[in-house]
mmCIF file with all atom_site columns, C-alpha atoms and ligand atoms in Angstrom:
data_model
loop_
_atom_site.group_PDB
_atom_site.id
_atom_site.type_symbol
_atom_site.label_atom_id
_atom_site.label_alt_id
_atom_site.label_comp_id
_atom_site.label_asym_id
_atom_site.label_entity_id
_atom_site.label_seq_id
_atom_site.pdbx_PDB_ins_code
_atom_site.Cartn_x
_atom_site.Cartn_y
_atom_site.Cartn_z
_atom_site.occupancy
_atom_site.B_iso_or_equiv
_atom_site.pdbx_formal_charge
_atom_site.auth_seq_id
_atom_site.auth_comp_id
_atom_site.auth_asym_id
_atom_site.auth_atom_id
_atom_site.pdbx_PDB_model_num
ATOM   1   C  CA  . MET A 1 1   ? 124.912 86.610  93.708 1.00 80.00 ? 1   MET A CA  1
ATOM   2   C  CA  . ILE A 1 2   ? 127.775 84.750  92.152 1.00 91.00 ? 2   ILE A CA  1
ATOM   3   C  CA  . GLN A 1 3   ? 131.494 84.569  92.815 1.00 94.00 ? 3   GLN A CA  1
ATOM   4   C  CA  . THR A 1 4   ? 133.921 85.893  90.223 1.00 95.00 ? 4   THR A CA  1
ATOM   5   C  CA  . GLU A 1 5   ? 135.647 82.524  89.866 1.00 96.00 ? 5   GLU A CA  1
ATOM   6   C  CA  . GLU A 1 6   ? 132.468 80.491  89.417 1.00 97.00 ? 6   GLU A CA  1
ATOM   7   C  CA  . PRO A 1 7   ? 131.578 79.277  85.910 1.00 97.00 ? 7   PRO A CA  1
ATOM   8   C  CA  . CYS A 1 8   ? 129.628 81.905  84.038 1.00 98.00 ? 8   CYS A CA  1
ATOM   9   C  CA  . PRO A 1 9   ? 125.916 81.023  83.904 1.00 97.00 ? 9   PRO A CA  1
ATOM   10  C  CA  . CYS A 1 10  ? 125.889 81.692  80.124 1.00 97.00 ? 10  CYS A CA  1
ATOM   11  C  CA  . MET A 1 11  ? 127.867 78.438  79.745 1.00 95.00 ? 11  MET A CA  1
ATOM   12  C  CA  . SER A 1 12  ? 130.756 80.019  77.887 1.00 95.00 ? 12  SER A CA  1
ATOM   13  C  CA  . GLU A 1 13  ? 133.152 77.792  79.880 1.00 95.00 ? 13  GLU A CA  1
ATOM   14  C  CA  . MET A 1 14  ? 134.782 80.928  81.228 1.00 97.00 ? 14  MET A CA  1
ATOM   15  C  CA  . SER A 1 15  ? 134.460 82.184  84.770 1.00 98.00 ? 15  SER A CA  1
ATOM   16  C  CA  . TYR A 1 16  ? 131.922 84.879  85.534 1.00 98.00 ? 16  TYR A CA  1
ATOM   17  C  CA  . GLY A 1 17  ? 134.812 87.280  86.170 1.00 97.00 ? 17  GLY A CA  1
ATOM   18  C  CA  . GLU A 1 18  ? 136.276 86.644  82.721 1.00 97.00 ? 18  GLU A CA  1
ATOM   19  C  CA  . CYS A 1 19  ? 132.949 86.618  80.944 1.00 97.00 ? 19  CYS A CA  1
ATOM   20  C  CA  . CYS A 1 20  ? 129.766 88.565  81.655 1.00 98.00 ? 20  CYS A CA  1
ATOM   21  C  CA  . ARG A 1 21  ? 130.713 90.477  84.800 1.00 98.00 ? 21  ARG A CA  1
ATOM   22  C  CA  . ARG A 1 22  ? 132.508 93.355  83.026 1.00 97.00 ? 22  ARG A CA  1
ATOM   23  C  CA  . PHE A 1 23  ? 129.350 93.999  81.030 1.00 98.00 ? 23  PHE A CA  1
ATOM   24  C  CA  . HIS A 1 24  ? 127.090 93.868  84.079 1.00 98.00 ? 24  HIS A CA  1
ATOM   25  C  CA  . GLU A 1 25  ? 129.350 96.383  85.796 1.00 97.00 ? 25  GLU A CA  1
ATOM   26  C  CA  . TYR A 1 26  ? 129.321 98.599  82.677 1.00 97.00 ? 26  TYR A CA  1
ATOM   27  C  CA  . ALA A 1 27  ? 133.114 98.453  82.595 1.00 97.00 ? 27  ALA A CA  1
ATOM   28  C  CA  . GLU A 1 28  ? 132.971 97.321  78.971 1.00 96.00 ? 28  GLU A CA  1
ATOM   29  C  CA  . LYS A 1 29  ? 130.411 96.961  76.220 1.00 97.00 ? 29  LYS A CA  1
ATOM   30  C  CA  . PRO A 1 30  ? 130.065 93.650  74.374 1.00 97.00 ? 30  PRO A CA  1
ATOM   31  C  CA  . ASP A 1 31  ? 131.769 93.663  70.955 1.00 96.00 ? 31  ASP A CA  1
ATOM   32  C  CA  . THR A 1 32  ? 129.253 91.315  69.434 1.00 97.00 ? 32  THR A CA  1
ATOM   33  C  CA  . ALA A 1 33  ? 125.512 90.775  69.560 1.00 97.00 ? 33  ALA A CA  1
ATOM   34  C  CA  . ALA A 1 34  ? 126.128 87.208  70.744 1.00 97.00 ? 34  ALA A CA  1
ATOM   35  C  CA  . GLU A 1 35  ? 128.118 88.468  73.757 1.00 97.00 ? 35  GLU A CA  1
ATOM   36  C  CA  . LEU A 1 36  ? 125.343 90.900  74.603 1.00 98.00 ? 36  LEU A CA  1
ATOM   37  C  CA  . MET A 1 37  ? 122.837 88.088  74.296 1.00 97.00 ? 37  MET A CA  1
ATOM   38  C  CA  . ARG A 1 38  ? 124.890 85.906  76.671 1.00 98.00 ? 38  ARG A CA  1
ATOM   39  C  CA  . SER A 1 39  ? 125.236 88.744  79.160 1.00 98.00 ? 39  SER A CA  1
ATOM   40  C  CA  . ARG A 1 40  ? 121.468 89.242  79.071 1.00 98.00 ? 40  ARG A CA  1
ATOM   41  C  CA  . TYR A 1 41  ? 120.907 85.553  79.744 1.00 98.00 ? 41  TYR A CA  1
ATOM   42  C  CA  . THR A 1 42  ? 123.254 85.806  82.737 1.00 98.00 ? 42  THR A CA  1
ATOM   43  C  CA  . ALA A 1 43  ? 121.425 88.958  83.844 1.00 98.00 ? 43  ALA A CA  1
ATOM   44  C  CA  . TYR A 1 44  ? 118.162 87.009  83.792 1.00 97.00 ? 44  TYR A CA  1
ATOM   45  C  CA  . TYR A 1 45  ? 119.900 84.270  85.765 1.00 97.00 ? 45  TYR A CA  1
ATOM   46  C  CA  . LEU A 1 46  ? 121.138 86.751  88.370 1.00 97.00 ? 46  LEU A CA  1
ATOM   47  C  CA  . GLY A 1 47  ? 118.035 88.937  88.382 1.00 96.00 ? 47  GLY A CA  1
ATOM   48  C  CA  . LEU A 1 48  ? 119.878 92.053  87.182 1.00 97.00 ? 48  LEU A CA  1
ATOM   49  C  CA  . VAL A 1 49  ? 116.795 94.023  86.224 1.00 98.00 ? 49  VAL A CA  1
ATOM   50  C  CA  . ASP A 1 50  ? 118.585 97.325  85.506 1.00 98.00 ? 50  ASP A CA  1
ATOM   51  C  CA  . TYR A 1 51  ? 120.952 95.685  83.086 1.00 98.00 ? 51  TYR A CA  1
ATOM   52  C  CA  . LEU A 1 52  ? 118.098 94.061  81.190 1.00 98.00 ? 52  LEU A CA  1
ATOM   53  C  CA  . VAL A 1 53  ? 116.220 97.337  80.933 1.00 98.00 ? 53  VAL A CA  1
ATOM   54  C  CA  . LYS A 1 54  ? 119.333 99.245  79.832 1.00 98.00 ? 54  LYS A CA  1
ATOM   55  C  CA  . THR A 1 55  ? 120.221 96.716  77.135 1.00 98.00 ? 55  THR A CA  1
ATOM   56  C  CA  . THR A 1 56  ? 116.783 96.826  75.523 1.00 98.00 ? 56  THR A CA  1
ATOM   57  C  CA  . HIS A 1 57  ? 116.292 99.238  72.618 1.00 98.00 ? 57  HIS A CA  1
ATOM   58  C  CA  . PRO A 1 58  ? 114.225 102.222 73.867 1.00 97.00 ? 58  PRO A CA  1
ATOM   59  C  CA  . ASP A 1 59  ? 111.765 101.803 70.968 1.00 97.00 ? 59  ASP A CA  1
ATOM   60  C  CA  . LYS A 1 60  ? 111.044 98.264  72.106 1.00 96.00 ? 60  LYS A CA  1
ATOM   61  C  CA  . LEU A 1 61  ? 111.001 98.795  75.836 1.00 96.00 ? 61  LEU A CA  1
ATOM   62  C  CA  . GLN A 1 62  ? 107.591 97.797  77.160 1.00 95.00 ? 62  GLN A CA  1
ATOM   63  C  CA  . PRO A 1 63  ? 106.323 100.023 79.984 1.00 95.00 ? 63  PRO A CA  1
ATOM   64  C  CA  . ASN A 1 64  ? 105.737 96.983  82.194 1.00 97.00 ? 64  ASN A CA  1
ATOM   65  C  CA  . TYR A 1 65  ? 109.043 95.227  81.407 1.00 96.00 ? 65  TYR A CA  1
ATOM   66  C  CA  . ARG A 1 66  ? 110.770 96.278  84.631 1.00 97.00 ? 66  ARG A CA  1
ATOM   67  C  CA  . SER A 1 67  ? 107.869 95.355  86.885 1.00 97.00 ? 67  SER A CA  1
ATOM   68  C  CA  . LEU A 1 68  ? 107.449 92.050  85.054 1.00 95.00 ? 68  LEU A CA  1
ATOM   69  C  CA  . LEU A 1 69  ? 111.119 91.234  85.649 1.00 96.00 ? 69  LEU A CA  1
ATOM   70  C  CA  . GLU A 1 70  ? 110.870 92.205  89.308 1.00 96.00 ? 70  GLU A CA  1
ATOM   71  C  CA  . LYS A 1 71  ? 107.845 89.976  89.673 1.00 94.00 ? 71  LYS A CA  1
ATOM   72  C  CA  . THR A 1 72  ? 109.240 86.907  87.926 1.00 92.00 ? 72  THR A CA  1
ATOM   73  C  CA  . LYS A 1 73  ? 112.924 86.982  88.873 1.00 91.00 ? 73  LYS A CA  1
ATOM   74  C  CA  . ASN A 1 74  ? 112.483 85.073  92.115 1.00 89.00 ? 74  ASN A CA  1
ATOM   75  C  CA  . ASN A 1 75  ? 110.414 82.184  90.827 1.00 90.00 ? 75  ASN A CA  1
ATOM   76  C  CA  . THR A 1 76  ? 112.220 81.652  87.537 1.00 93.00 ? 76  THR A CA  1
ATOM   77  C  CA  . LYS A 1 77  ? 115.293 79.467  87.626 1.00 94.00 ? 77  LYS A CA  1
ATOM   78  C  CA  . TRP A 1 78  ? 117.472 79.616  84.534 1.00 96.00 ? 78  TRP A CA  1
ATOM   79  C  CA  . ILE A 1 79  ? 118.986 76.233  83.775 1.00 95.00 ? 79  ILE A CA  1
ATOM   80  C  CA  . GLY A 1 80  ? 120.979 76.547  80.583 1.00 96.00 ? 80  GLY A CA  1
ATOM   81  C  CA  . LEU A 1 81  ? 121.777 78.373  77.411 1.00 97.00 ? 81  LEU A CA  1
ATOM   82  C  CA  . GLU A 1 82  ? 122.837 77.133  74.030 1.00 97.00 ? 82  GLU A CA  1
ATOM   83  C  CA  . VAL A 1 83  ? 123.688 79.590  71.278 1.00 96.00 ? 83  VAL A CA  1
ATOM   84  C  CA  . LEU A 1 84  ? 122.924 77.738  68.055 1.00 96.00 ? 84  LEU A CA  1
ATOM   85  C  CA  . SER A 1 85  ? 124.013 80.343  65.538 1.00 96.00 ? 85  SER A CA  1
ATOM   86  C  CA  . SER A 1 86  ? 124.480 84.019  64.979 1.00 95.00 ? 86  SER A CA  1
ATOM   87  C  CA  . SER A 1 87  ? 124.638 86.206  61.919 1.00 95.00 ? 87  SER A CA  1
ATOM   88  C  CA  . MET A 1 88  ? 126.020 89.689  61.549 1.00 96.00 ? 88  MET A CA  1
ATOM   89  C  CA  . GLY A 1 89  ? 126.323 91.261  64.995 1.00 94.00 ? 89  GLY A CA  1
ATOM   90  C  CA  . LYS A 1 90  ? 130.078 91.726  64.714 1.00 96.00 ? 90  LYS A CA  1
ATOM   91  C  CA  . LYS A 1 91  ? 132.115 94.759  65.709 1.00 92.00 ? 91  LYS A CA  1
ATOM   92  C  CA  . THR A 1 92  ? 131.436 96.637  62.473 1.00 93.00 ? 92  THR A CA  1
ATOM   93  C  CA  . ASP A 1 93  ? 127.795 95.634  61.984 1.00 97.00 ? 93  ASP A CA  1
ATOM   94  C  CA  . LYS A 1 94  ? 124.721 97.677  62.795 1.00 97.00 ? 94  LYS A CA  1
ATOM   95  C  CA  . ILE A 1 95  ? 122.373 94.761  63.260 1.00 97.00 ? 95  ILE A CA  1
ATOM   96  C  CA  . GLY A 1 96  ? 122.735 91.188  64.434 1.00 97.00 ? 96  GLY A CA  1
ATOM   97  C  CA  . LYS A 1 97  ? 120.734 88.042  64.918 1.00 97.00 ? 97  LYS A CA  1
ATOM   98  C  CA  . VAL A 1 98  ? 121.251 85.255  67.445 1.00 97.00 ? 98  VAL A CA  1
ATOM   99  C  CA  . HIS A 1 99  ? 119.445 81.918  67.461 1.00 97.00 ? 99  HIS A CA  1
ATOM   100 C  CA  . PHE A 1 100 ? 119.468 80.288  70.860 1.00 97.00 ? 100 PHE A CA  1
ATOM   101 C  CA  . VAL A 1 101 ? 117.714 77.881  73.178 1.00 97.00 ? 101 VAL A CA  1
ATOM   102 C  CA  . ALA A 1 102 ? 117.363 78.681  76.851 1.00 97.00 ? 102 ALA A CA  1
ATOM   103 C  CA  . ARG A 1 103 ? 115.932 76.369  79.476 1.00 97.00 ? 103 ARG A CA  1
ATOM   104 C  CA  . TYR A 1 104 ? 114.277 77.554  82.640 1.00 96.00 ? 104 TYR A CA  1
ATOM   105 C  CA  . ALA A 1 105 ? 111.986 76.285  85.358 1.00 96.00 ? 105 ALA A CA  1
ATOM   106 C  CA  . GLU A 1 106 ? 108.983 78.069  86.703 1.00 91.00 ? 106 GLU A CA  1
ATOM   107 C  CA  . ASP A 1 107 ? 106.986 76.645  89.586 1.00 84.00 ? 107 ASP A CA  1
ATOM   108 C  CA  . SER A 1 108 ? 109.194 73.531  89.243 1.00 84.00 ? 108 SER A CA  1
ATOM   109 C  CA  . LYS A 1 109 ? 108.035 72.973  85.664 1.00 94.00 ? 109 LYS A CA  1
ATOM   110 C  CA  . GLU A 1 110 ? 110.718 73.073  83.001 1.00 96.00 ? 110 GLU A CA  1
ATOM   111 C  CA  . HIS A 1 111 ? 110.335 75.179  79.882 1.00 96.00 ? 111 HIS A CA  1
ATOM   112 C  CA  . LEU A 1 112 ? 112.278 75.593  76.697 1.00 96.00 ? 112 LEU A CA  1
ATOM   113 C  CA  . MET A 1 113 ? 112.565 78.927  74.996 1.00 94.00 ? 113 MET A CA  1
ATOM   114 C  CA  . GLU A 1 114 ? 113.850 79.044  71.449 1.00 95.00 ? 114 GLU A CA  1
ATOM   115 C  CA  . GLU A 1 115 ? 114.323 82.445  69.957 1.00 95.00 ? 115 GLU A CA  1
ATOM   116 C  CA  . HIS A 1 116 ? 115.797 84.270  66.987 1.00 97.00 ? 116 HIS A CA  1
ATOM   117 C  CA  . SER A 1 117 ? 116.680 87.505  68.719 1.00 97.00 ? 117 SER A CA  1
ATOM   118 C  CA  . ARG A 1 118 ? 117.474 90.632  66.808 1.00 98.00 ? 118 ARG A CA  1
ATOM   119 C  CA  . PHE A 1 119 ? 119.955 93.174  68.098 1.00 98.00 ? 119 PHE A CA  1
ATOM   120 C  CA  . ARG A 1 120 ? 120.895 96.667  67.050 1.00 97.00 ? 120 ARG A CA  1
ATOM   121 C  CA  . ARG A 1 121 ? 123.702 99.063  67.676 1.00 97.00 ? 121 ARG A CA  1
ATOM   122 C  CA  . TYR A 1 122 ? 122.720 101.794 70.023 1.00 96.00 ? 122 TYR A CA  1
ATOM   123 C  CA  . ARG A 1 123 ? 125.027 104.440 71.493 1.00 93.00 ? 123 ARG A CA  1
ATOM   124 C  CA  . GLY A 1 124 ? 128.154 102.489 70.666 1.00 91.00 ? 124 GLY A CA  1
ATOM   125 C  CA  . GLY A 1 125 ? 126.953 99.209  72.124 1.00 95.00 ? 125 GLY A CA  1
ATOM   126 C  CA  . TRP A 1 126 ? 124.555 96.408  71.351 1.00 98.00 ? 126 TRP A CA  1
ATOM   127 C  CA  . VAL A 1 127 ? 120.968 96.333  72.554 1.00 98.00 ? 127 VAL A CA  1
ATOM   128 C  CA  . TYR A 1 128 ? 118.207 93.783  72.249 1.00 98.00 ? 128 TYR A CA  1
ATOM   129 C  CA  . TYR A 1 129 ? 115.649 94.791  69.636 1.00 98.00 ? 129 TYR A CA  1
ATOM   130 C  CA  . ASP A 1 130 ? 113.034 92.082  69.239 1.00 96.00 ? 130 ASP A CA  1
ATOM   131 C  CA  . ALA A 1 131 ? 112.549 88.404  68.586 1.00 93.00 ? 131 ALA A CA  1
ATOM   132 C  CA  . ALA A 1 132 ? 110.968 86.027  66.155 1.00 80.00 ? 132 ALA A CA  1
ATOM   133 C  CA  . GLY A 1 133 ? 109.983 82.520  67.334 1.00 59.00 ? 133 GLY A CA  1
HETATM 134 ZN ZN1 . LIG B 2 .   ? 128.985 84.807  80.441 1.00 63.19 ? 201 LIG B ZN1 1
#
């Protein structure tokens, strides 16, 4: 786990308590797709499987997603996130796109993941929809 006053893993330069924690505790919903994206990165970092499942659009939820997360969460180490750009995804939008680069290590080998993620509004919040390279 992580202490409230520690820097948030999503590299927002805020503390975890000021940043992604309120979303992970379902106290608030992210206003923007970019915030949701950051909170999902931090959920990967912390191994918050439920949060990742709940913030995926039901139409896009793979039946093995949960078990895959459970299996990989202990040997994947998330190293860093950089949000390069985002479009739409604001308070009044229905869809949003976020371009980001995330770095992680698996079996002590470092990988780079670059994604254009698409997000949609669902039940008053943002959820992850799908991604294009
Ligand atoms: Zn954060």
